[in-house]
């Protein structure tokens, strides 16, 4: 995309062409997924969560279960430290 950005392609800025290519590819993937993939049936466990506060607690337990995965924790910590330089650059 960066090499295209500075060039004129068919009288249009290259970054616009790259944007259109990525957009069209995304739409095609979406249409392909819609046409050829079947959504799995929902399990009875999903209905057992209930409504209201019970559903909130079930989702919270599901969310917190990810913190048992070491790779997820590394991603979170990396994201915290990785965002520091971007915040420092915007500081005035």
Backbone as a ProteinNet text record, in pm:
[ID]
protein_1_A
[PRIMARY]
XXXXXXXXXXXXXXXXXXXXXXXXXXXXXXXXXXXXXXXXXXXXXXXXXXXXXXXXXXXXXXXXXXXXXXXXXXXXXXXXXXXXXXXXXXXX
[TERTIARY]
79.2	0	83.8	201.4	279.8	342.8	384.3	440.1	333.7	211.2	101.7	57.4	76.1	18.3	67.1	190.2	246.9	226.1	172.6	157.1	14	2.3	-128.8	-162.4	-277.6	-321.1	-457.1	-465.4	-588.9	-640.1	-547.5	-584.3	-632.4	-612.4	-657	-536.4	-536.3	-428.1	-421.4	-299.5	-279.2	-338.9	-339.2	-393.8	-542.7	-609.4	-752.7	-776.9	-690.2	-701.4	-679.6	-577.4	-551.4	-671.4	-730.7	-848.1	-964.2	-984.2	-1092.7	-1066.8	-941.5	-907.9	-936.4	-894	-917.7	-1067.1	-1139.4	-1283.9	-1357.8	-1324.2	-1389.5	-1357	-1230.8	-1192.8	-1270.4	-1289.1	-1364.5	-1509.9	-1569.9	-1709.1	-1721.3	-1626.4	-1629.7	-1615.2	-1528.4	-1513.5	-1643.3	-1706.8	-1834.2	-1943.4	-1952.7	-2053.1	-2023.6	-1896.4	-1857.1	-1894.3	-1864.3	-1897.1	-2047.7	-2123.6	-2268.5	-2325.7	-2269.2	-2324	-2287.4	-2166.3	-2118	-2099.1	-2111.1	-2090.3	-2224	-2238.4	-2359.1	-2329.5	-2421.2	-2406	-2445.4	-2359.6	-2393.7	-2515.5	-2588.3	-2703.6	-2656.9	-2735.6	-2701.7	-2730.6	-2641.1	-2658.3	-2760.4	-2806.8	-2902.4	-2834	-2699.5	-2624.1	-2641.9	-2651.2	-2670.7	-2805.5	-2906.3	-3037.6	-3039.7	-2951.2	-2949.8	-2892.2	-2821.6	-2763	-2871.1	-2985	-3094.8	-3090.4	-3155.6	-3162.6	-3123.9	-3101.2	-3074.3	-2939.9	-2939	-2815.3	-2745.4	-2820.2	-2759.3	-2677.6	-2727.9	-2656.1	-2530.3	-2538.7	-2421.9	-2312.4	-2349	-2249.3	-2188.8	-2269.2	-2217.6	-2117.3	-2147.8	-2055.7	-1929.2	-1943	-1826.1	-1734	-1792.6	-1711.3	-1638.6	-1709.4	-1648.5	-1532.9	-1551.1	-1446.3	-1325	-1348.6	-1237.5	-1164.4	-1229.6	-1162.7	-1047.8	-1052.8	-944	-814.6	-824.3	-704.4	-627.5	-682	-607.5	-513	-529.3	-442.4	-320.4	-200.2	-80.3	-62.7	-94.2	-76.2	-168.5	-289.3	-381.1	-325.6	-271.1	-212.5	-94.4	-12.5	100.5	50.2	-54.4	-110.8	-161.5	-226.3	-278.1	-164.6	-62.9	50.3	125.4	145.6	213.8	136.1	4.6	-77.4	-66.2	-56.3	-40.2	90.8	200.2	330.3	343.5	279.6	286.8	212.1	113.8	38.1	106.9	204.7	274.2	341.1	421.7	486.2	386.2	272.9	176	113.3	92.8	38.3	142.3	269.2	375.3	395.3	378.7	396.2	289	171.5	62.2	63.4	155.3	159.7	210.6	142.4	187.1	218.4
-118.6	0	125.4	124.5	247.8	285.7	189	222.4	277.3	232.4	280.9	420.7	456.9	578.8	704.1	704.3	825.1	833	731	726.5	759.6	798.8	820.1	696.7	636.3	518.9	551.7	548.6	584.8	722.8	815.5	951.1	965.7	863.6	865.4	839.2	900.4	876.1	727.3	675.9	533.9	482.2	566.1	519.5	493.1	566.7	543	409.8	377.7	249.1	135.5	147.9	44.5	30.3	141.4	140.7	67.2	93.8	29	-120.6	-158.9	-300.9	-375.6	-318.8	-383.9	-388.6	-283.4	-281.6	-384.7	-394.6	-492.5	-634.1	-658.5	-790.9	-825.7	-729.6	-753.5	-787.7	-716.2	-743.8	-882.6	-918.9	-1050.9	-1162.4	-1144	-1244.3	-1254.6	-1142.4	-1143.8	-1215.6	-1190.4	-1257.4	-1406.9	-1442.8	-1583.3	-1652.7	-1589.2	-1648.8	-1664.8	-1565.6	-1572.6	-1684.3	-1699.8	-1795.3	-1940	-1963.8	-2100.6	-2153.6	-2071	-2118.2	-2126.5	-2230.4	-2246	-2206.9	-2133.7	-2097.9	-2218.6	-2256.3	-2373	-2343.9	-2450.2	-2433.7	-2394.9	-2314.9	-2273.7	-2388.8	-2405.3	-2514.8	-2476.7	-2577.2	-2549.7	-2476.9	-2485.3	-2414	-2263.3	-2216	-2073.1	-2028	-2113.9	-2079.6	-2092.6	-2175.6	-2198.5	-2079.7	-1992.1	-1876.1	-1786.6	-1787.6	-1707.9	-1565.5	-1482.7	-1341.3	-1258.1	-1133.8	-1040.1	-1063.2	-1061.5	-1068.9	-1203.3	-1311.4	-1442.6	-1445.5	-1380.9	-1374.2	-1290.1	-1182.1	-1095.9	-1173.7	-1247	-1324.5	-1434	-1497.6	-1601.6	-1544	-1429.9	-1365.1	-1318.7	-1267.5	-1223.4	-1341.1	-1455.3	-1575	-1618.1	-1611.2	-1647.3	-1553.7	-1425.1	-1326.9	-1351.1	-1372.8	-1392.9	-1524	-1620.1	-1747	-1727.8	-1623.1	-1597.9	-1561.4	-1505.7	-1465.7	-1586	-1705.9	-1826	-1868.7	-1811.9	-1844.2	-1751.4	-1807.1	-1721.7	-1635.4	-1687.9	-1609.9	-1487.9	-1500.7	-1387.2	-1280.1	-1322.4	-1226.4	-1153.1	-1224.9	-1160.3	-1057.8	-1090.2	-994.6	-868.4	-884.9	-768.9	-680.6	-742.1	-664.8	-596.9	-668.5	-609.3	-489.9	-500.6	-389.8	-268	-290.9	-178.4	-105.7	-182.4	-119.6	-68	-132.4	-88	41.2	73.9	197.6	319.4	297.5	410.4	502.3	452.3	545.5	630.6	571.2	647.2	758	731.6	835.7	941.9	903.1	999.6	1091.7	1040	1122.1	1229.3	1203.3	1299.8	1401.4	1385.4	1474.2	1610.6	1714.4	1851.5	1925.6
0	0	0	64.4	74.8	-57.6	-138.3	-269	-362	-347.1	-430.8	-389	-264.5	-210.2	-281.4	-325.1	-384	-535	-594.7	-740.6	-782.1	-906.6	-967.4	-1050.2	-1024.3	-1098.1	-1157.8	-1290.9	-1361.7	-1319.3	-1292.5	-1255.5	-1112.6	-1030.7	-891	-801.5	-683.9	-588.9	-556.1	-545.4	-522.4	-393.1	-288.5	-160.5	-173.1	-260.4	-280.3	-350.7	-444.9	-514.1	-414.8	-329.3	-228.1	-134.8	-96.4	-9	-76.5	-204.8	-278.9	-292.2	-319.8	-333.7	-204.1	-91.7	38	69	37.9	61.4	-21.4	-148.5	-235.4	-188.7	-151.5	-102.6	24.6	112.9	236.3	207	115	79.2	16.4	-70.2	-132.3	-29	68.2	174.3	254.1	282.5	354.4	278	149.5	66.2	59.6	43.7	40.2	171.4	283.8	413.6	430.1	388.6	399.5	312.4	192.9	98.5	129.5	178.4	188.2	330.3	430.6	567.2	640.1	718.9	798.7	942.1	999	1139.5	1223.8	1317.7	1399.6	1487.7	1518.1	1606.3	1745.1	1808.5	1945	2039.5	2132.7	2227.8	2334.3	2405.1	2512.5	2627.1	2631.5	2735.9	2721.6	2596.6	2572.9	2628.9	2619.4	2673.9	2825	2880	3024.3	3100.9	3031.5	3099.7	3159.1	3097.4	3149.4	3100.3	3173	3137.8	3257.1	3230.9	3338.3	3403.6	3536.2	3613.1	3594.7	3578.5	3555.2	3428.3	3324.2	3196.8	3210.6	3288.3	3309.7	3380.8	3485.5	3560	3473.6	3391.1	3302.4	3203.1	3146.5	3052.9	3122.8	3244.8	3320.8	3352.4	3390.1	3414.8	3288.6	3175.4	3047	3014.1	3036.9	3010.8	3098.9	3227.1	3319.6	3295.6	3231.7	3202.6	3103.8	3022.4	2928.7	3001	3119.8	3192.5	3246.2	3233.8	3269.5	3158	3041.3	2927.5	2928.9	2942.5	2948.3	2823.8	2706.9	2584.6	2582.5	2636.9	2642.8	2736.3	2849.6	2944.6	2882.3	2806.5	2739	2638.1	2564.7	2468.9	2538.1	2651	2724.5	2774.1	2833.9	2886.7	2772.9	2662.4	2547.3	2494.8	2493.2	2446.3	2535.5	2665.9	2759.1	2734.3	2725	2702.5	2559.8	2465.4	2327.1	2301.3	2384.5	2363.8	2425.7	2511.3	2577.6	2478.3	2381.6	2288.5	2208.7	2170.3	2091.9	2174.1	2302.2	2390.1	2417	2427.3	2452.4	2333	2212.2	2093	2082.3	2134.1	2127.2	2239.9	2333.7	2450.4	2411.1	2455.4	2424.5	2551.3
[MASK]
++++++++++++++++++++++++++++++++++++++++++++++++++++++++++++++++++++++++++++++++++++++++++++

